[in-house]
XYZ file of C-alpha atoms in Angstrom:
335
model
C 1.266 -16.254 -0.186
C 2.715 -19.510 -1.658
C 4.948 -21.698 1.261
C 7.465 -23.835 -0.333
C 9.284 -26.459 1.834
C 12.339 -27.661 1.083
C 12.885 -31.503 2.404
C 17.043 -32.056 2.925
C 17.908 -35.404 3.406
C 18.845 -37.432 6.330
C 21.700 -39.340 7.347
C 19.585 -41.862 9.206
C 18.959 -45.142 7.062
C 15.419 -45.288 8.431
C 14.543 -41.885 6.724
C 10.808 -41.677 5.152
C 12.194 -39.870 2.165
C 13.321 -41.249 -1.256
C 15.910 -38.970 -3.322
C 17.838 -40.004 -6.568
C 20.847 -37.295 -5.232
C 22.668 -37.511 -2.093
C 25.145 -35.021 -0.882
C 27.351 -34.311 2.029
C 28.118 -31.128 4.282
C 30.454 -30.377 6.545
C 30.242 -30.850 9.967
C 28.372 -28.236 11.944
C 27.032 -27.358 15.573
C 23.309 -28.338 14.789
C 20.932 -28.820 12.347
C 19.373 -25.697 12.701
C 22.919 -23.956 11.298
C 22.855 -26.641 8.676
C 19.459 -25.238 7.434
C 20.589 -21.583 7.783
C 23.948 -22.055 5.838
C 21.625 -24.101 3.046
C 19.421 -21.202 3.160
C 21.382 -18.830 2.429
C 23.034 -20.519 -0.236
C 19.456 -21.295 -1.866
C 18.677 -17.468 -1.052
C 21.744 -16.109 -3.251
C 21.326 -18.428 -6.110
C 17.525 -17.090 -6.076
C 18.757 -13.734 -5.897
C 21.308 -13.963 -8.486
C 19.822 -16.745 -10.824
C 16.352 -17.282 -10.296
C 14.290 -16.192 -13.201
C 11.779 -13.475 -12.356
C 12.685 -13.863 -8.328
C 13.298 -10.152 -7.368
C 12.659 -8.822 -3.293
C 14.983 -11.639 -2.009
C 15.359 -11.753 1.974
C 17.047 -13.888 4.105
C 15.268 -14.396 7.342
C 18.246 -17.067 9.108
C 17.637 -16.113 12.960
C 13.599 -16.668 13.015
C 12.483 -19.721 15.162
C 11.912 -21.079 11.758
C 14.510 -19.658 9.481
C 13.237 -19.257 6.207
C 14.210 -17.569 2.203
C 11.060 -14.982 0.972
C 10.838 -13.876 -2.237
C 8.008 -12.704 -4.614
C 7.869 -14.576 -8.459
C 6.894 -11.564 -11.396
C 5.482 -14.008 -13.228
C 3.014 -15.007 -11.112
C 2.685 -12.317 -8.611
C 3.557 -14.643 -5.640
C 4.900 -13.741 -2.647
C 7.286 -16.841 -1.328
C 8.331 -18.342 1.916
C 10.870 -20.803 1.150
C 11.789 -23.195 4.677
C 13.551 -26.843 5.254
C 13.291 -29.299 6.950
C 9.710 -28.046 8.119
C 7.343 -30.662 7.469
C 5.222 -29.034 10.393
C 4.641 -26.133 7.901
C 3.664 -28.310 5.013
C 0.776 -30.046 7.287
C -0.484 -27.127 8.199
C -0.487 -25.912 4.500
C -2.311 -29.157 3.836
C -5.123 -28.375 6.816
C -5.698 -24.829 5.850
C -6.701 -26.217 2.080
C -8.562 -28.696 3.819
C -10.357 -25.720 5.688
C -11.074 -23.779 2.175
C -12.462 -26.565 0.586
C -15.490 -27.056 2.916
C -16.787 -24.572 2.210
C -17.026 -21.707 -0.696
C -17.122 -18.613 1.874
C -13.956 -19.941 3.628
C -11.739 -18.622 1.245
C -13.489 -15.302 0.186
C -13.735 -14.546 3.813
C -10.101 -15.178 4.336
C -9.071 -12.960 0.525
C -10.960 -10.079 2.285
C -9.385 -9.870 5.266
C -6.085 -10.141 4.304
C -6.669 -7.528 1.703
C -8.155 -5.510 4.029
C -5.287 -5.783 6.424
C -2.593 -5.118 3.724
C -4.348 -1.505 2.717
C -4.018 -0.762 6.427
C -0.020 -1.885 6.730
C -1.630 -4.466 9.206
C 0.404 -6.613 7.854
C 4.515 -6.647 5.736
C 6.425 -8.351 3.720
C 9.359 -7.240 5.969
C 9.655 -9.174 9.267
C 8.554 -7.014 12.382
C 5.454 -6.414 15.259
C 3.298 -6.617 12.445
C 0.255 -9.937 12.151
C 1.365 -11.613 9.317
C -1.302 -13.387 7.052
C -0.767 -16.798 8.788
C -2.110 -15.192 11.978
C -5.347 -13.805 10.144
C -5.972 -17.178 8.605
C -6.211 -18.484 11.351
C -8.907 -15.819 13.291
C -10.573 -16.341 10.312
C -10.687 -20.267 11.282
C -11.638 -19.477 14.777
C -14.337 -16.927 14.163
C -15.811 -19.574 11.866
C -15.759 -22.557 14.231
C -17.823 -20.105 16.931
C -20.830 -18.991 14.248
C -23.749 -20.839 15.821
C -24.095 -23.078 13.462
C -20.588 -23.116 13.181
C -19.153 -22.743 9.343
C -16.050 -24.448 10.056
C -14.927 -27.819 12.390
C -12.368 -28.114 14.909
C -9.123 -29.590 14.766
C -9.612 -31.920 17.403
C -13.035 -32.745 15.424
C -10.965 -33.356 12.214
C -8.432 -35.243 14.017
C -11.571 -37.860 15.633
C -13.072 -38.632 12.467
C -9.091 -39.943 10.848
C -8.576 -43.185 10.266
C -5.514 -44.873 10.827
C -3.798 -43.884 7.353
C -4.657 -39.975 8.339
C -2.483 -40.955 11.074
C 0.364 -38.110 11.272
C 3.498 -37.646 13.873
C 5.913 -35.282 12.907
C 8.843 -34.109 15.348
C 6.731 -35.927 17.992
C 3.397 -33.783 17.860
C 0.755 -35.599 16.839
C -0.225 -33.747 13.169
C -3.346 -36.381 12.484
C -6.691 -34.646 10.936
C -8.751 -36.751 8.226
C -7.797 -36.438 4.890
C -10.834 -36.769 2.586
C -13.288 -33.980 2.835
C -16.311 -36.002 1.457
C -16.559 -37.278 5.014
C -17.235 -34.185 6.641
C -20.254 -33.249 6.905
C -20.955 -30.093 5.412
C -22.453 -26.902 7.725
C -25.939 -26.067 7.860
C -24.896 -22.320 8.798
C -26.361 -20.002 5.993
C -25.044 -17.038 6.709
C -23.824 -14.509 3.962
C -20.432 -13.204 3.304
C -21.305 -9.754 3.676
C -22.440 -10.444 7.340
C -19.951 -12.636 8.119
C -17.379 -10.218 7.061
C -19.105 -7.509 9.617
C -19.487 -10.031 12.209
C -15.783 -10.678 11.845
C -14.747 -7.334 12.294
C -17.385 -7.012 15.510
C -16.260 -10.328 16.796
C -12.432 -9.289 17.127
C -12.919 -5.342 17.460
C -14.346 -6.798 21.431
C -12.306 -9.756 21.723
C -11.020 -9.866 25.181
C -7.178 -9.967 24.317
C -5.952 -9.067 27.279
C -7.036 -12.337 28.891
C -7.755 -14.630 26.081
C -6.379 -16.756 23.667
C -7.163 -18.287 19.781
C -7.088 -21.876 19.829
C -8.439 -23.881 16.810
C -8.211 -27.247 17.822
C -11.128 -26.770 20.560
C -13.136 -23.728 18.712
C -13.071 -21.997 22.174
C -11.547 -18.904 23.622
C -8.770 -20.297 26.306
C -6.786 -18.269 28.688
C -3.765 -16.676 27.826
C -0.250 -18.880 28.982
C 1.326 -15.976 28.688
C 1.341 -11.873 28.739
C 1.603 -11.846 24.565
C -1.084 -9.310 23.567
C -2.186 -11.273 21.125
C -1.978 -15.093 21.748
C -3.019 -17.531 18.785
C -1.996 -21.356 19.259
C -0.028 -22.874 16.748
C -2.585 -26.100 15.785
C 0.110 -28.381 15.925
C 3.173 -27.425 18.035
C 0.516 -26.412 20.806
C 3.027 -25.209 23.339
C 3.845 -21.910 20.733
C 2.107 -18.905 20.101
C 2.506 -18.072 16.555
C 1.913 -14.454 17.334
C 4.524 -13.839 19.710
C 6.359 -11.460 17.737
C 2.873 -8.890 17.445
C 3.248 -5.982 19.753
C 0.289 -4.191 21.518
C 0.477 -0.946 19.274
C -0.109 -3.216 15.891
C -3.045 -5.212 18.372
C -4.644 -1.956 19.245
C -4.454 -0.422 15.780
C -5.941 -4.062 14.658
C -8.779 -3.828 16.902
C -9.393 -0.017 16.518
C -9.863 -0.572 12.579
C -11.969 -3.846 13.141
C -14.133 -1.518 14.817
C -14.236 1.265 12.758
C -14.686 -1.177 9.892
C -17.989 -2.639 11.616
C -19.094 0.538 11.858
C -19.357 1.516 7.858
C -20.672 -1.876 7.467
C -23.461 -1.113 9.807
C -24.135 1.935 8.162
C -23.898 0.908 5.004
C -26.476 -1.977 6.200
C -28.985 0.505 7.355
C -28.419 3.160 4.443
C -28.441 0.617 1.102
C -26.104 1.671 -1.615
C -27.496 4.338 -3.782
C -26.649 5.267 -7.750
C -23.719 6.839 -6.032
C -19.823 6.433 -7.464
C -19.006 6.448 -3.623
C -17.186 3.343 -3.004
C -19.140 1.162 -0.711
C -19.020 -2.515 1.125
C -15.529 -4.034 1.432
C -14.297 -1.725 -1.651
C -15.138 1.342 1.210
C -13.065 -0.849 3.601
C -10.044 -0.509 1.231
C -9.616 3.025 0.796
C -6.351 3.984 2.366
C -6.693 6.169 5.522
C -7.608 9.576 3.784
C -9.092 8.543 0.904
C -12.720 9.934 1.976
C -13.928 6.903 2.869
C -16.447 7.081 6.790
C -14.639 6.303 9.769
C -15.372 5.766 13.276
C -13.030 9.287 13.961
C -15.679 11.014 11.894
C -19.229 10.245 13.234
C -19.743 12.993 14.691
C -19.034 15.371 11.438
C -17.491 19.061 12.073
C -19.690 22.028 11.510
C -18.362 23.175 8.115
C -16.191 26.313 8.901
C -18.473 29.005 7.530
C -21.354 28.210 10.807
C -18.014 28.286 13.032
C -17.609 31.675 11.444
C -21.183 33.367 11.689
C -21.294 32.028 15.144
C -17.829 33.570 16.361
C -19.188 36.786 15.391
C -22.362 36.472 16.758
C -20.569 35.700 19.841
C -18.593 39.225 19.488
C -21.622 41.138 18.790
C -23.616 39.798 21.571
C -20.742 40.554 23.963
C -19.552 43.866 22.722
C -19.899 47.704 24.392
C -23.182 49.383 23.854
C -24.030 50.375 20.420
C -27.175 52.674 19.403
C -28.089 53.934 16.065
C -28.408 57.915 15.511
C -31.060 59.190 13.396
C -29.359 59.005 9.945
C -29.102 55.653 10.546
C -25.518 55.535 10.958
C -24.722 53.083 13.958
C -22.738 55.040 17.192
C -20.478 53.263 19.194
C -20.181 54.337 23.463
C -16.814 55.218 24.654
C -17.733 55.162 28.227
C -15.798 53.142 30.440
């Protein structure tokens, strides 16, 4: 997923931002129709003009309205937005995040990819968790490893100096820039059990009651009755998961599970010589693909013991036979 914000000039003279082209629009209501009606017109030029831009979808009436497309070329998938510089800082703190440490980003690739073979997640708005949302339980479940993999925000924020200093709309947006001056973790973990742990961790979250917050590291009570609750790091009073229902929760935690589960196996039984898909390529099969799943632990009697013991069943419970002296087997009529 590649974010792209747009920054539209201001009318204020005491804007931060230096352009070479001005222009005017007409007068409208707000400046959150302004952004929609520039939108839109950004969104059919893409459409229409923009070499390679194909899947073109105007999303006006989100709380941030916002132009995605995917790029051939490149195989990106694109949110376009303006006017959000909130967005672009926390673009800059999840890159932050991924460059502390190698297993960040793997962690975060698998996941996501692991979501997107189980229609977790879409690139059409809905219920669904989008990949913003999983970046940022992958965040959380980091910062609670003991060591923990990953710092808080608040931790980032105390160790900025005064030009990491960052207010934006009026929420303070401050986190220290240069990574050489974190110290790095002394967790060792691998990514094979962090990726199990992950799936443990959330397949018995308490979601009902709790919340994901990354500036503390800690689970929080919900605000609210969301089913799933996950703080946005910056505009704190928003949930950036509002829009996930409780069927696409429970079908996320019932797959976290179920996904723990091979893992475990798979940890007690080491892969053989076998062309059997195993690790997170097992965790990709589509549903039906033959890969284990928590539905199937106990396995089925294969149909041909269901059969012998059906008529076993008959034989045992049918009238009286005896056998005459040719051998031939007679059968009582008597009531």
């Amino acid at each position: 997923m590649l974010w792209l914000v747009l920054i539209l000039p201001k009318n204020d003279l005491g804007s931060l931002w230096n352009f070479l082209m001005e222009f005017q629009v007409k007068n409208v209501p707000s400046e959150r129709v302004a952004t929609q009606k520039i939108l839109s017109v950004i969104g059919e030029c893409l459409d229409n003009f923009g070499p390679g831009c194909v899947g073109v979808q105007k999303i006006l009436n989100a709380r941030c309205p916002l132009v995605r497309f995917s790029h051939q070329g490149s195989g990106f998938q694109c949110d376009l937005t303006a006017n959000n510089s909130i967005a672009l800082k926390s673009s800059e703190l999840l890159y932050i995040y991924g460059s502390l440490d190698s297993r960040v980003r793997a962690l975060v690739f698998g996941v996501r990819c692991w979501a997107r073979a189980h229609s977790l997640t879409s690139s059409i708005p809905g219920a669904w968790i989008t990949n913003f949302s999983l970046t940022m339980m992958v965040i959380f479940f980091l910062q609670r490893r003991s060591p923990p993999i990953l710092p808080t925000l608040d931790s980032l924020k105390s160790m900025a100096d005064a030009e990491d200093r960052c207010i934006l709309e009026g929420n303070n947006c401050t986190f220290i820039q240069d990574i050489n001056k974190i110290k790095p973790s002394g967790n060792t973990e691998t990514l094979e059990l962090l990726l199990k742990e992950f799936f443990e961790y959330f397949g018995n979250f308490a979601f009902n009651k709790n919340s994901i917050n990354i500036r503390q590291g800690r689970e929080q009570n919900k605000p609210d009755s969301s089913p799933l609750y996950i703080q946005n790091p910056f505009e704190t009073s928003l949930n950036i998961s509002k829009n996930v229902s409780q069927n696409q929760l429970q079908k996320f935690v019932e797959l976290a599970r179920d996904s723990a589960w091979i893992l475990e196996q798979e940890k007690k039984d080491q892969p053989s010589s076998s062309s059997h898909p195993w690790g997170l390529a097992a965790l990709l099969l589509p549903p039906g693909a033959g890969q284990t799943s928590l539905s199937r632990k106990k396995k089925k009697k294969p149909m041909s013991e269901k059969v012998k013991g059906l008529l076993a069943s008959i034989k045992s419970n049918s009238p009286d036979r005896s056998t005459d002296a040719s051998g031939k087997r007679a059968v009582s009529t008597q009531a």
